[in-house]
Structure formats: C-alpha cells, structure tokens
Short mmCIF file of C-alpha atoms and ligand atoms in Angstrom, two decimals:
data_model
loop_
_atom_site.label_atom_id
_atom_site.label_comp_id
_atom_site.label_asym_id
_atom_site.label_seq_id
_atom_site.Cartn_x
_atom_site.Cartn_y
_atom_site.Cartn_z
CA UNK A 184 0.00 0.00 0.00
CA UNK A 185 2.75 2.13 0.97
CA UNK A 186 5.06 1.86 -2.38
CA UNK A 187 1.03 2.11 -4.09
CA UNK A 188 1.14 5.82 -2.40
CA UNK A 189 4.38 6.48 -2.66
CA UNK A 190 4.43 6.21 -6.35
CA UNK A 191 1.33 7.95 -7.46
CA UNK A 192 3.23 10.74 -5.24
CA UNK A 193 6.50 10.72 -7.24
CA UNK A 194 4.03 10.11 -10.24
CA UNK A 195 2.12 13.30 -9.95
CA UNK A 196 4.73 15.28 -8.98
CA UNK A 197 5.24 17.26 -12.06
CA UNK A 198 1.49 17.61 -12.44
CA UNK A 199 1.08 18.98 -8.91
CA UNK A 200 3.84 21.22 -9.87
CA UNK A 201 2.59 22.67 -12.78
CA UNK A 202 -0.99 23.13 -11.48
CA UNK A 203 0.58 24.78 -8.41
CA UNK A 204 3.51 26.80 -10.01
CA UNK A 205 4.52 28.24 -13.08
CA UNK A 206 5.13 26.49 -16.46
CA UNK A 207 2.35 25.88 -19.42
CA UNK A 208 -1.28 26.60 -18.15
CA UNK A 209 -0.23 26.62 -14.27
CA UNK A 210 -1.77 28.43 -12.14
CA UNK A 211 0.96 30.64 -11.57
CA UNK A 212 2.01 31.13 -14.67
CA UNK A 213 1.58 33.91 -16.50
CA UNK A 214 0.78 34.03 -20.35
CA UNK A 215 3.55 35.95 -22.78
CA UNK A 216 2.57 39.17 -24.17
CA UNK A 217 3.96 39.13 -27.47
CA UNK A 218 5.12 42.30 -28.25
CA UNK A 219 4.40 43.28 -32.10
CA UNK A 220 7.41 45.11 -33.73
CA UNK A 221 6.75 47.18 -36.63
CA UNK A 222 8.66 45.85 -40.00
CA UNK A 223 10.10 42.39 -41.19
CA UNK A 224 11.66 39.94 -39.07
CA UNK A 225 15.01 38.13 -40.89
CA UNK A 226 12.57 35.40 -41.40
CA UNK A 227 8.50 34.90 -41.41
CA UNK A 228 7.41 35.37 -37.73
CA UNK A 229 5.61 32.00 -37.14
CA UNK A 230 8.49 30.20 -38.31
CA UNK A 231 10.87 32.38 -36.24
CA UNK A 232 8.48 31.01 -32.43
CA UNK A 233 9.22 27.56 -34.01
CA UNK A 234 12.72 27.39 -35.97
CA UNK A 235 14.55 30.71 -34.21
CA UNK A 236 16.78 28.19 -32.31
CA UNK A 237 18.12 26.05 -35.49
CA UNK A 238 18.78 29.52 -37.39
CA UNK A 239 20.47 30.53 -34.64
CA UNK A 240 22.89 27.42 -33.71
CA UNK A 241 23.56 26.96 -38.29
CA UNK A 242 24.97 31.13 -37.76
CA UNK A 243 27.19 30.04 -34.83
CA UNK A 244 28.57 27.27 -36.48
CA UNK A 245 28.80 29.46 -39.23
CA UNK A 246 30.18 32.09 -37.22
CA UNK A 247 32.73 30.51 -35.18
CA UNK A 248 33.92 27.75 -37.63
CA UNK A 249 33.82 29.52 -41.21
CA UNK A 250 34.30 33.20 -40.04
CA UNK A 251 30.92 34.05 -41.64
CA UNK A 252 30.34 37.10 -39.87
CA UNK A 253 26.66 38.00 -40.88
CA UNK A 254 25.10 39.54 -38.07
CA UNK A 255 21.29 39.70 -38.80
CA UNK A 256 20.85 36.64 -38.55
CA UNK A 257 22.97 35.75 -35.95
CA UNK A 258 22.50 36.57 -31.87
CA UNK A 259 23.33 40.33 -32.63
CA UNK A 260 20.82 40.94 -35.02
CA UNK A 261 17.98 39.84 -33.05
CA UNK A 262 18.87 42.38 -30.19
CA UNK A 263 18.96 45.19 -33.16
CA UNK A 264 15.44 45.41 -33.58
CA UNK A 265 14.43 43.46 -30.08
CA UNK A 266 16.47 45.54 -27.53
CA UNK A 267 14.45 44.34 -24.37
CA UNK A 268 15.86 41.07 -23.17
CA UNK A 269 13.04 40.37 -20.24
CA UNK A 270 10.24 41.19 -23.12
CA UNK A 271 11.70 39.28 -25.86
CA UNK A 272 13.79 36.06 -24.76
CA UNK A 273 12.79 35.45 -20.98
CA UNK A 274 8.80 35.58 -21.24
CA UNK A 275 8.78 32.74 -23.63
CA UNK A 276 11.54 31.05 -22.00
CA UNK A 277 9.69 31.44 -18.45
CA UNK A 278 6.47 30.28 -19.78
CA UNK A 279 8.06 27.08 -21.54
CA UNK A 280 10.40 26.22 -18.88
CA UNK A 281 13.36 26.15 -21.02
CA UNK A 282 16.88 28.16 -19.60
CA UNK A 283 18.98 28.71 -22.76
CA UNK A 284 22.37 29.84 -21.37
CA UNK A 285 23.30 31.83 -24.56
CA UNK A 286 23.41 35.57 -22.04
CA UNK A 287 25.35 33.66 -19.89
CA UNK A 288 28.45 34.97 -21.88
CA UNK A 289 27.21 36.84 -24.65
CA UNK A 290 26.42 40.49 -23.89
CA UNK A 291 22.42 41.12 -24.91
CA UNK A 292 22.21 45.13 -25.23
CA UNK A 293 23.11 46.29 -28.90
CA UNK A 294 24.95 49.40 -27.84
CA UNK A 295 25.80 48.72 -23.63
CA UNK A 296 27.63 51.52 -22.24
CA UNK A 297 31.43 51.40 -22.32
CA UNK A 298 32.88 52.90 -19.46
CA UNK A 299 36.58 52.71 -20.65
CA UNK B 92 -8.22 -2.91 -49.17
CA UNK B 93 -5.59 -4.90 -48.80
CA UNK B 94 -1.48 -4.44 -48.37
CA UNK B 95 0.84 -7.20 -49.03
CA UNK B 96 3.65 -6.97 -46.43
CA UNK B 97 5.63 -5.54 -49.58
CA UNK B 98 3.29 -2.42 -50.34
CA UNK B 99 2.74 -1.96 -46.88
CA UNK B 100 6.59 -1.01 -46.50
CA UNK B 101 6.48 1.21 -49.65
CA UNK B 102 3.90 3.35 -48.56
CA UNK B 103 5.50 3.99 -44.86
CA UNK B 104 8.82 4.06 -46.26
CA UNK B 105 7.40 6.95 -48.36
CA UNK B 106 5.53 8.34 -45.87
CA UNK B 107 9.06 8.72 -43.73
CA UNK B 108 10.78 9.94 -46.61
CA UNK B 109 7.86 13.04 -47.01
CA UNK B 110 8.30 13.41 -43.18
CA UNK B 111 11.76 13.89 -43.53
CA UNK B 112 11.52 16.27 -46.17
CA UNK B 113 9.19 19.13 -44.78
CA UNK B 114 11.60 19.19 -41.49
CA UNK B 115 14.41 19.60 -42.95
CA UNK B 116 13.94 22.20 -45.90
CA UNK B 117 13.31 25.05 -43.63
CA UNK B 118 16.60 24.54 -41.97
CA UNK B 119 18.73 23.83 -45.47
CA UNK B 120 16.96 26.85 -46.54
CA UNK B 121 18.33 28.91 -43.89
CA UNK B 122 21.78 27.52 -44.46
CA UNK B 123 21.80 28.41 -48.44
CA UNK B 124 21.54 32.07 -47.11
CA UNK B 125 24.64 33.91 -49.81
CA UNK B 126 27.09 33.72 -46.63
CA UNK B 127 30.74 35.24 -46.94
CA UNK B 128 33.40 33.75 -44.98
CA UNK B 129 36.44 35.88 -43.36
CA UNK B 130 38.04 32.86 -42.75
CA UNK B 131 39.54 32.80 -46.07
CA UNK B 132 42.42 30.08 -47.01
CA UNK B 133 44.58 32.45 -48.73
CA UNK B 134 45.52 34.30 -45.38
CA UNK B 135 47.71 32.47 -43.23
CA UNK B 136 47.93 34.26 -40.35
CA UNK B 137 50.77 34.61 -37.85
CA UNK B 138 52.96 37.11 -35.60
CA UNK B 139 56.88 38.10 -35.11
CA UNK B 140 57.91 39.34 -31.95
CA UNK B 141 60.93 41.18 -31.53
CA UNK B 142 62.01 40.73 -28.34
CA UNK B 143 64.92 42.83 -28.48
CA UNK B 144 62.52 45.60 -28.25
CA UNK B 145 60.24 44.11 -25.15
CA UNK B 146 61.91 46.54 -21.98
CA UNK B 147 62.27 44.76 -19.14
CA UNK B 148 58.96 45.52 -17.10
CA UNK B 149 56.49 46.09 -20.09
CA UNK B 150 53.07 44.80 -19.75
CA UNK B 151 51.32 46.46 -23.03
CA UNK B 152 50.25 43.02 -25.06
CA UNK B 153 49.33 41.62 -21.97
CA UNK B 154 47.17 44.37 -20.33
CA UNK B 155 45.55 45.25 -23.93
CA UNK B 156 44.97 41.53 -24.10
CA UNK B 157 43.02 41.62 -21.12
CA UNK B 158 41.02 44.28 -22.19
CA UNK B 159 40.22 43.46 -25.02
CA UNK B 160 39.33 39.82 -24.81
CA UNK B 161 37.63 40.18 -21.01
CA UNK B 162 40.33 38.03 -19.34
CA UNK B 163 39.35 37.51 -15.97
CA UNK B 164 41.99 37.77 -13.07
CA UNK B 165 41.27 35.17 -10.36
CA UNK B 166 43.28 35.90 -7.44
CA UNK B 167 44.66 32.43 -6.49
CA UNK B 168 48.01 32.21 -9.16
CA UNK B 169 47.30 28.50 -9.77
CA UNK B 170 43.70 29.27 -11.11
CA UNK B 171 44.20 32.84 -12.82
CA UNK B 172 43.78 32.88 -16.59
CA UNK B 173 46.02 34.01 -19.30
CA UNK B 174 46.18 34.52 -22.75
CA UNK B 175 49.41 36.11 -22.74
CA UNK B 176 51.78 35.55 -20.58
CA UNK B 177 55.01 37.39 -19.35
CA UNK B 178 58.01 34.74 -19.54
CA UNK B 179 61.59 36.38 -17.97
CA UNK B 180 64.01 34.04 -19.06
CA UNK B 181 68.49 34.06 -18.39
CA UNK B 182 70.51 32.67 -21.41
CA UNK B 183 72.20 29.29 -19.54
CA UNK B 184 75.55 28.69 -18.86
CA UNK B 185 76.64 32.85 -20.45
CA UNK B 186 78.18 34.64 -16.79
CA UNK B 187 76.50 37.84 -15.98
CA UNK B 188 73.50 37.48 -19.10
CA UNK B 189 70.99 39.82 -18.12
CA UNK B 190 67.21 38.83 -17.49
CA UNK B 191 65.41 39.05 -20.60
CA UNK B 192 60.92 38.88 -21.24
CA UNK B 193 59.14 37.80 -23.95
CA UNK B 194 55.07 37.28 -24.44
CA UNK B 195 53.95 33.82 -25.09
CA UNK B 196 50.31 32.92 -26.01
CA UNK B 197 48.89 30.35 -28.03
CA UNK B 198 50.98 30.11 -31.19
CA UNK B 199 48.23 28.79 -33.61
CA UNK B 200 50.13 25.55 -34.37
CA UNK B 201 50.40 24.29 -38.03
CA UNK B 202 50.04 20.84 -36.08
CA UNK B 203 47.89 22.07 -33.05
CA UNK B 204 48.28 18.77 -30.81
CA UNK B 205 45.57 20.66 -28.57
CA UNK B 206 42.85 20.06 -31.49
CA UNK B 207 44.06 16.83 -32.27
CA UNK B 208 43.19 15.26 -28.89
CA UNK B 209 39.96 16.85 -28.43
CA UNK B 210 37.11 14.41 -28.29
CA UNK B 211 34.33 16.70 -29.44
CA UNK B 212 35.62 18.67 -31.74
CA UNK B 213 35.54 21.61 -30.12
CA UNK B 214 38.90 22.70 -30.57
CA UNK B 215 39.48 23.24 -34.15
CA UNK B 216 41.80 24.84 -36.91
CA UNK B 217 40.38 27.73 -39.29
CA UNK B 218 40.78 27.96 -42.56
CA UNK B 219 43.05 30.70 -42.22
CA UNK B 220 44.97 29.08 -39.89
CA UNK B 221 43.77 30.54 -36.35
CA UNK B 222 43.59 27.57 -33.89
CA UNK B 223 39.74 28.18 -31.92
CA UNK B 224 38.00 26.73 -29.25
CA UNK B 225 34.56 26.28 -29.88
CA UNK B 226 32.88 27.03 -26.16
CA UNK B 227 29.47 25.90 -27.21
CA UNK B 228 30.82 22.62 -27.49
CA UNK B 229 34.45 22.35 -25.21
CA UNK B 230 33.32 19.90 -22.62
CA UNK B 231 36.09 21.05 -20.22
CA UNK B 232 37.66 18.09 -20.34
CA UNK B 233 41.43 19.44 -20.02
CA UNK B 234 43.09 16.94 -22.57
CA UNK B 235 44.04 20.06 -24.67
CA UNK B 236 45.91 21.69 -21.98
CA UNK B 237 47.75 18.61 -21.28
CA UNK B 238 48.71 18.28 -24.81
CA UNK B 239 49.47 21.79 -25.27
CA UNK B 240 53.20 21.97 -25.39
CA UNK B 241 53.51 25.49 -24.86
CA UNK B 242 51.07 26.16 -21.93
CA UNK B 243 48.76 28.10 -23.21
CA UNK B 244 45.69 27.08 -22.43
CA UNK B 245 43.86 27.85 -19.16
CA UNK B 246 40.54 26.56 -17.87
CA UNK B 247 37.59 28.91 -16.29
CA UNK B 248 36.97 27.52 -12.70
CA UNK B 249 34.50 30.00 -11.66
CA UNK B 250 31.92 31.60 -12.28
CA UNK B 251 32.68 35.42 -14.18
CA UNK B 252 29.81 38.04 -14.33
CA UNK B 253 28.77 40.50 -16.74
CA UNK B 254 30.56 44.24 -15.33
CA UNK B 255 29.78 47.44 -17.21
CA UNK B 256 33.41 48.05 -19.02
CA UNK B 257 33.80 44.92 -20.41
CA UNK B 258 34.17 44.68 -24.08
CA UNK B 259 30.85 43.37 -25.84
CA UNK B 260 32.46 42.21 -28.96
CA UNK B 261 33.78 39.13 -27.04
CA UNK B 262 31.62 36.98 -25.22
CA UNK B 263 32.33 35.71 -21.70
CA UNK B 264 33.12 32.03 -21.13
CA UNK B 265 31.42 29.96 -19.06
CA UNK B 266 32.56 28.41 -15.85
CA UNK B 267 34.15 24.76 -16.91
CA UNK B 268 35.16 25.60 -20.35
CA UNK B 269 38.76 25.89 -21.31
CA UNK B 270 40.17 29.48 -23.30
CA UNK B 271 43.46 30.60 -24.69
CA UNK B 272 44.58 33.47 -27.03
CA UNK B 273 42.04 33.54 -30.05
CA UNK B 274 44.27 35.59 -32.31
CA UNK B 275 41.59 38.12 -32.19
CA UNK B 276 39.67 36.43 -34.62
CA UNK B 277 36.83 39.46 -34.06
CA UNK B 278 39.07 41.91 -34.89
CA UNK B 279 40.88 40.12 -37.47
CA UNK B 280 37.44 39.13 -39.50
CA UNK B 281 37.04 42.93 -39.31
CA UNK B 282 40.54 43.80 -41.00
CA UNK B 283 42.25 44.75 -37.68
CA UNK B 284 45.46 43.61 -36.16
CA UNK B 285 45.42 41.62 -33.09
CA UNK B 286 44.85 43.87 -29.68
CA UNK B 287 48.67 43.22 -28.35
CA UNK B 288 50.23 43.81 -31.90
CA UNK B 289 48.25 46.93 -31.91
CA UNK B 290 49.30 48.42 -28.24
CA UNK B 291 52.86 46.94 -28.84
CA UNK B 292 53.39 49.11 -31.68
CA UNK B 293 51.73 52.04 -30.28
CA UNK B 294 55.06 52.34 -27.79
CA UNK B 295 57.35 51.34 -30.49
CA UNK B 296 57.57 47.79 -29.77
CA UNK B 297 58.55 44.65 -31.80
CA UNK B 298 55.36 42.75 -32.97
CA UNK B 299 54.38 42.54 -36.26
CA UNK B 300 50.98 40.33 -37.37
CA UNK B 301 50.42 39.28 -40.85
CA UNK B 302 50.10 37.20 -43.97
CA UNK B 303 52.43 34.33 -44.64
CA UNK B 304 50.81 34.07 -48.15
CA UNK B 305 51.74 37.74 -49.01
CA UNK B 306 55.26 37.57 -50.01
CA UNK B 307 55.59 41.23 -48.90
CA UNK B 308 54.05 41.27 -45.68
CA UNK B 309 56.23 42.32 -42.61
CA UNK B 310 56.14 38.72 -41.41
CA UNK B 311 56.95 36.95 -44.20
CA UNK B 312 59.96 38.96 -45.24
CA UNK B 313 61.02 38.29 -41.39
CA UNK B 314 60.94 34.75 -41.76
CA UNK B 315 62.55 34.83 -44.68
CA UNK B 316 64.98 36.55 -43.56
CA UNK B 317 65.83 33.90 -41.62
CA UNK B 318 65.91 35.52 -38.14
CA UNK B 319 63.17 34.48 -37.02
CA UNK B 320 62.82 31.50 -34.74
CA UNK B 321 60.20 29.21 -33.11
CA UNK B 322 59.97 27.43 -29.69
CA UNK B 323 60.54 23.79 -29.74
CA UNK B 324 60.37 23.65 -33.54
CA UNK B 325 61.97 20.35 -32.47
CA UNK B 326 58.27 19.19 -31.72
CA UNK B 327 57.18 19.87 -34.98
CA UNK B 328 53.98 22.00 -34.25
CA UNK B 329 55.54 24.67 -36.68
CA UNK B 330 54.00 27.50 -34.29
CA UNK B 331 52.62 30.69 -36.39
CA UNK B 332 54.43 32.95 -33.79
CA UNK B 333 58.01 33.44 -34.29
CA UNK B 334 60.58 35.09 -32.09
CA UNK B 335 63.30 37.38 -32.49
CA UNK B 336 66.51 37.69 -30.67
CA UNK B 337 65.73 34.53 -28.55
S1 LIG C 605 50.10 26.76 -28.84
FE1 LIG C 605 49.03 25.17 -27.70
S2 LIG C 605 46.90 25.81 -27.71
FE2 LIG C 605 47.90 26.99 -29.30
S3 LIG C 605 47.59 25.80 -31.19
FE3 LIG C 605 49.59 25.18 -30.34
S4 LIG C 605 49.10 23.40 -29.09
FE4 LIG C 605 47.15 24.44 -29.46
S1 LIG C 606 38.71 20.99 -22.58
FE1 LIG C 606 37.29 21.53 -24.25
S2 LIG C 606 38.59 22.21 -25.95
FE2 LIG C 606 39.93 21.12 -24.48
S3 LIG C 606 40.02 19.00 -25.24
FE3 LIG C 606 38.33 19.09 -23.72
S4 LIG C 606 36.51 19.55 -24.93
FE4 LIG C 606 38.24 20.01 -26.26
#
C-alpha cells in the first residue's frame, strides 16, 4: 500500500507542480505578451516562435567555424530590432520552462555603455 | 483494401521519406543564405615578436589583451587565466646574461596537438589558420591543456559576471570551459590587427601580425629573412608565432 502511495506521489509530482507553479497553463504562470514590432523579421514570424533556435545554432557554427560574420541573422541581429531582453527572450523562455544559457556569456544590449 | 507486407513497406517508407523532407527544408533553406566567410584560405595568419625591443617591465600586449578579450583575473596564481603571458628568461651557462621577457600565447600551431586530442571537436583549426576553441561545445575536459606543449591554455573555474566596461564584442566564457589566445579572430574578421600587436606598436615595440601568403608582408619577409625562430620547432607544431633575438 505504501510503495502504491508512494508512487502515485512521485508520479504526480510534475502535475502537482505545474498546477501549483509556473510552467504551461499553471496556475501561476503567467501568459507571454507578445510584443508586435513594426517591419520584417530576418525570417516569417511563425516560423521564427518555431525554428529561431536552429537559425540561430547553423549562424554560430557558421560564425565561429567559417568566419561568416553575418550579423542579422545571428544573436546580434535579433537584439537590433528586439532591444528588451526580459520582453523578448525570458517571457517565452519562463512560460516554456526552457533556460537557454546563450546571455550567460554573450552580452544582450546592442549598444551597452562602455565605461573605458 | 488490402497491403501485401511488400506495399505496406512502400507506402511507410514513403511516408518517412515526405516526413523527412518538410523538417528539414526550412533549416537547409536557412543555411543556403549567400554567406561570406572571413576565414579565407589564402591568409595564413601569424605574428613576429621582436624581443629585443620588449623593456624589461612592459606589460602592453598583456594588459591590452586583457582588455580586449575580457580576461578575468582570479586571485589564487594557480587558477588565474592568461592569454598572454610574461616569460623572464636568463641565457644558460653565459656569466652575468641579463634577465630578458618575452610574451607567449597560443601560437596557432600548423600541427595544433591541442585540437588533435579533443574528443568533441571543439577545438578546431580555421581555414586561415587561427587555432579556436569552440565554447558551445568544449566539454572542459582538459586533454588540450595537457597536450598543449607550450602552456597556453587555461581553464575557467568559476563563475565570471557580466561588469559594465567589459568589451561586448567578445563573449564571456562559461565556468568549466577551457580558453586561450584567439588571435583576435573578431578583430581580425574585421581587417584589424590583433589587440597586443596593436598596443605593442603604439610604444614602439617589436610585434608585427600578418600574412604568410603575401610575399611582402612584414612577417613573411622576417621569416625569410631567416631571423626568425620558433619554440621547440623540435616538436614539430611549426607555431605561427616566431621570435626574435631569442
Ligand atoms: S600553442 Fe598550444 S593551444 Fe595553441 S595551437 Fe599550439 S598546441 Fe594548441
Ligand atoms: S577541454 Fe574543451 S577544448 Fe579542451 S580538449 Fe576538452 S573539450 Fe576540447
């Protein structure tokens, strides 16, 4: 009876979790606000929710490996015309559960200050 | 209706195949994008360093390195990371030889032994010659800095943070990756000279960066010259850095 309880526990963790806390449709999550920019993205905007992340990993192999130094499409370009980090990457992100760690080393503001 | 085992097959196998095909032409399509490539074969790059001209206490490649590149300094010596670093060295066995410095950093091997023993790839060799470690991909594994003859690797045990000043052309590297001197491949791909060579220069220094290829490059008529030497050539790397006066 025990290992009975014991493992629906363990079993309905995650959906306790998500009922209880954020993530898709919890009750503490919060829906994205998309935030429509004017003008074209790089590529159609649908495909950019779905595809952004294999665009994004062909211009860093591109990038680092070839020397193909096209910025648009690469992690630059998106902060060109997308300057707010928390509006843009993290609400998605937060809502999905997913932590990319790309701002762990890469700087996100187009032009930061330089305090040389 | 009904399939023979054979048919059957046919059909799914051709079902996979369509499958197949709407994933992946969105993503070929992004990689047939007219791309141009600074890492161009005809450019082999590498650097001379006079060390003649290097005065005794002079830091300028080394802080400019720093600077440019965000090197962090970790306080405990054993951990600290360098792309550069200051070597004072005494010619053996010559009675009263004076101290003499030099900069060493990673010398983009011909041979790089560091790439060679990588398991995932991640350190690799341009096509231009410039020896890179990929940190997407470097598992920190260390077998590069054990291979590396010339100690120049060094591997990020902490944590670094984002601090206004920092250069945003380079990105930081994660805790448990390893980094070395990247020839300033951002600066290069942009038709600049290396940070170092830059501030050397600047107080009348002795480096000099350039193309092998171009017969009249500063480097190349150095090494023809024949003055020029390389550590351990013995090990047959054939570094890209060469030294002078040594
Ligand atoms: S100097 Fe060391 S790190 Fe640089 S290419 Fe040669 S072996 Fe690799
Ligand atoms: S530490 Fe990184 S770059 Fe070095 S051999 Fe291991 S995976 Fe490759």
């Amino acid at each position: 009876m025990l290992a009975v309880a014991v493992f629906l526990a363990v079993f309905s963790l995650p959906f306790v979790y998500n009922t209880f806390n954020v993530g898709i449709g919890g009750a503490g999550s919060v829906a994205p606000k998309l935030v429509h920019k004017k003008g074209e993205c790089v590529r159609d905007a649908d495909w950019m929710r779905r595809n952004h992340m294999q665009l994004l990993v062909h211009t860093r192999e591109d990038a680092v490996r070839e020397g193909v130094r096209v910025t648009d499409h690469g992690i630059k370009g998106c902060r060109t015309c997308h300057p707010n980090r928390a509006e843009f990457c993290d609400q998605c992100h937060g809502y999905v559960g997913v932590k990319p760690e790309c701002w762990d080393c890469h700087y996100y503001p187009s032009k930061p200050e330089k305090t040389a | 209706m009904s399939l023979d085992r054979r048919d059957f097959l046919k059909i799914g196998g051709a079902m996979a195949c369509g499958t197949a095909l709407t994933t992946a032409v969105p993503i070929v399509s992004a990689m047939t994008e007219a791309n141009e490539t600074r890492a161009d074969a005809g450019n082999q790059w590498a650097m001379v360093v006079d060390i003649n001209k290097c005065p005794p206490d002079c830091t300028a490649c080394y802080d400019a390195c720093r600077k440019e590149n965000n090197v962090p300094h970790f306080a405990e010596p054993a951990l600290d990371i360098h792309w550069i670093r200051k070597v004072t060295f005494k010619q053996k066995g010559v009675p009263g030889a004076e101290e003499r410095n030099m900069p060493v950093m990673c010398f983009h091997c011909e041979h790089p032994p560091c790439a060679h023993v990588c398991p995932v790839a991640a350190t690799f060799k341009r096509k231009d010659g410039i020896v890179l470690v990929d940190k997407h991909r470097c598992i920190g594994c260390r077998y590069c800095m054990s291979a590396c003859p010339y100690k120049a690797r060094s591997f990020v045990s902490k944590h670094v943070e984002h601090e206004p000043g920092q250069n945003p052309d380079v990105p930081l590297r994660m805790h448990g990756v390893v980094e070395k001197c990247e020839l300033c491949v951002h600066r290069v791909d942009k038709g600049l000279e290396p940070a170092c060579v830059e501030a050397c220069k600047a107080q009348g220094g002795g480096m000099a960066f350039g193309n092998l290829n171009d017969p009249q490059s500063e480097v190349s008529k150095i090494v023809r010259s024949g003055k020029a030497t390389r550590l351990r050539a013995d090990l047959g790397t054939n570094p890209r850095v060469f030294y002078v006066g040594i």
